[in-house]
Amino acid sequence: MSEMQATYLKDYLPPAYRVTHTELTFDLDPTATRVKARLHLERHPEREAGLPLVLDGEGLTLKQVAIDGQPLEADEFEADAHSLTIARVPERFRLDTEVEIAPDTNTALEGLYRSNGMYCTQCEPEGFRRITFYPDRPDVMATFSTTVIGDRESLPVLLSNGNPVEQGELPDQRHFVTWEDPHPKPSYLFALVAGSLEKVEDHFTTQSGREVLLQIWVEPENLDKTDHAMASLKRAMRWDEETYGREYDLDRFMIVAVNDFNMGAMENKGLNIFNSAAVLTHPQTATDAAFQRVEGIVAHEYFHNWSGNRVTCRDWFQLSLKEGFTVFRDQTFSADVNSAPVKRIEDVSFFRTAQFAEDAGPTAHPVRPDHYIEISNFYTLTIYEKGAEVVRMLRHLLGWEDFRRGSDLYFARFDGQAVRIEDFVACMAEVSGLDLDQFMRWYAQAGTPEIDAHGEYDYATGEYHLRLSQRTPATPGQSEKLPLHVPIRLGLVGTKSGHDLTLKLADAAGGSETLGKDAVIHLREAEQTFVFQDVEEAPVPSLLRGFSAPVKLRYPYSREELAFLLTHDSDGFNRWDAGQRLTMLALDDLIAAHRNGVEKVMDVRLVEAYRSLLDEPGDDQAVLAEMLTLPSEAYIAEQQPVVDVDAIHAAREFVRQSLAWQLRDAFLAVYRDNQNDEPYAPTPEQIGRRKLKNVALAYLMSIADDEAIGLTQAQFKNSGNMTDVRAALTLLAHSDRSDLAEPALKAFGEQWAHDPLVMDQWFTIQVTRPQPDVIERVRFLMEHPAFSLKNPNKVRALIGAFAQNRVNFHRLDGQGYKLLADVVIELNRLNPEIAARIITPLTRWQRFDEERQVLMKAELERIRGEKLSPNVYEMVERALA
Ligand code: 0A1
Ligand code: ZN
């Protein structure tokens, strides 16, 4: 089947014809929208003359086609399910086509579709071909002029990219607006919105003094949920000017909130379209985490205006060129406007759990893949998050100033072009003089490098020898791996002084270089020894500070050394990481004890470490909250050779309860001290207090004595913000007492039945319970009126969240796997992109015991027996390869 064929990077050729200008007219109708396209085409100068014109088109009903005003005869063109081919065309010409499409039956949410009666588009990566025949590839960039025609009553608002240049009335109660976007763009950045929407407006004055109109368009009932997104947008615009010198380039910037959306949001030029969950907030309906997520996503999409839109990707293999860089930019922005150490801790703990798992599984791929069947499957943690880590390494290697100069050069040199990852890296090499050839392997090699470190201090010579070796495990299709260029930020912490010691690094020529007290060393070989001289006292090494490279670093730390780093490391991130390592050592023992049926004994050193954290809370509550948070079950699982879900759950619960018993008064004090009566604000300070308070409450509720229950119930009833309400509800709903869980869930479900984004949270809380009734509950909730398989947010909130419920999803009767497979099969028809995402936990079968492997594979085989979309086909084939 042709749609199952792979596309290869090595086969890239420029398009035979390019489009200089595109004129579109949409006559909107739910079942028969007419799209007229006038494309101004010319032969690509690098391609030979006489090639046929081949345009992409999916599910289009062709009505007319003409060249330079001359309608074509039936034998002059060929239209099949995926393309329109015209064998003979002039060197320069005008192509007119007219097609019909049906937005109402579009449940895949790619191309033009309807959500709650409103029309909207999603064109990245290949949705535009579902709208009209077009060379739907990012290296074809054209200016667009778009006329949208719709019913005046039901569609008062008609939006597209750029600026409105004309509008007017038409017969039959219809009206139109014409939009012009002067910036040449690829088709994936096209957008159209039409509906009965209302707007909130603001203004931004750019650094050069231009006024920009800012609009957020929402359904009327959401008008009170836009403040935070608007404030975030203005902060992001200012930050990009100050940090990267990037100014906005149109007279208006619009954001639209849509309920049915496959991803978080989309950076269409001048008209960003957002999943409502990624833009709407209100203290009563959104948690702090949601507020921070909205801030990050608004910034991300805005930053794409330069990293993605002004300079875009030559082909989709280069996706990380825009995504890795833009994620790096949004992470730095969030760190700058919030608590930087907390942001890094959150990002890294997510990365080490989820991206490491991807890198270790059957769908592992490089940051720049070399082939794909379905590009939609490559919007992955590797492309986004690992891509961002690679850019972060460049920033470490160059230092901020050179990195910024490299960025300036990149934007100046490639403005208005569609380029490759090596073009970006070449700018960085050029401004810094660094040789980045070996560094390029980060883009080509999949898998997480493993670094083994050993240190030895020689009292006699005062030398410290740090021996590092690196190896990257084989990944599917890549058995041989070469050594990478790994920047390792480190310090040597004196065991007597507790301070960072001066780093004097011996060089090959017999000399040495003084690096300061916190420095980056460059690991390039498979094995390399670094010798530090004049080290005054025996040190404990603090390695990979700030997670300076996306690797697994092993060092045989003793528990005493980890406890030492936990209190003395000058790097906040590594202090947290020392705590995680210490907890992991205790967990490993407990997991073994559980397996062997031996009584579990709590490690007193861990209790003492936690006690010292609680005794000296410091002034960053959010950091303390992170330090007190146990590694997640998913993260613990990542560290095990074979995942034992039950032992992990039991060991983690044991640690939680033991800490709660032994430190109960301290947790109670933390809970009380961090109550806050101020009106809600999503400030880092308030967020930190709420986080710490709720971490303490969770410990207390693991004992679930009367006092803890009383506090949790009071917080659930009396709190005015969703962060506190949700934290309390989760604790009640996840307790063993159904007399606590059920009334609270019922009250919450009734109170918020009208608000889809809150109902998503209600679904998630219920299906992440550790109690064994969850699978039945998921099936029951799938029939709830607020649930719909057609809405991706609902699928994620109920099914996606359930699949993260490790003890229940992996139940030994296989019912969890069966449930997920049932949903995948149904979604494969409705929305292949979401189906291919939601299947992920099943593809990780290799990580589990024999019995579960058999069950998981059986469900994958059952899915394979269906008539599959390319999306699901590719995932299943990789999983079973
Ligand atoms: N470029 C967007 C991500 C995105 C990708 C595909 C989509 O629909 C299929 C939607 C959004 C971003 O990075 O935010
Ligand atoms: Zn992006």
mmCIF file of C-alpha atoms in Angstrom, residues 4 10 35 116 171 184 194 243 419 424 486 493 620 680 713 719 749 756 765 880:
data_model
loop_
_atom_site.group_PDB
_atom_site.id
_atom_site.type_symbol
_atom_site.label_atom_id
_atom_site.label_comp_id
_atom_site.label_asym_id
_atom_site.label_seq_id
_atom_site.Cartn_x
_atom_site.Cartn_y
_atom_site.Cartn_z
ATOM 1 C CA MET A 4 2.657 2.689 4.167
ATOM 2 C CA LYS A 10 18.532 10.922 1.580
ATOM 3 C CA VAL A 35 -12.189 26.011 -1.755
ATOM 4 C CA ASN A 116 -18.383 23.263 18.747
ATOM 5 C CA PRO A 171 -26.281 37.798 -0.947
ATOM 6 C CA PRO A 184 6.060 34.211 2.555
ATOM 7 C CA ALA A 194 -14.731 31.190 11.602
ATOM 8 C CA THR A 243 17.014 38.173 25.160
ATOM 9 C CA VAL A 419 16.859 25.357 6.082
ATOM 10 C CA PHE A 424 21.979 26.322 12.501
ATOM 11 C CA VAL A 486 29.543 15.619 25.929
ATOM 12 C CA VAL A 493 33.166 19.718 46.777
ATOM 13 C CA ASP A 620 12.567 28.701 48.240
ATOM 14 C CA TYR A 680 -4.764 34.005 44.389
ATOM 15 C CA GLN A 713 -11.579 17.824 53.896
ATOM 16 C CA SER A 719 -10.278 26.653 49.341
ATOM 17 C CA GLY A 749 -18.490 16.411 39.482
ATOM 18 C CA PRO A 756 -15.119 20.728 30.175
ATOM 19 C CA ILE A 765 -8.275 12.034 39.367
ATOM 20 C CA LEU A 880 6.509 -5.779 17.143
#
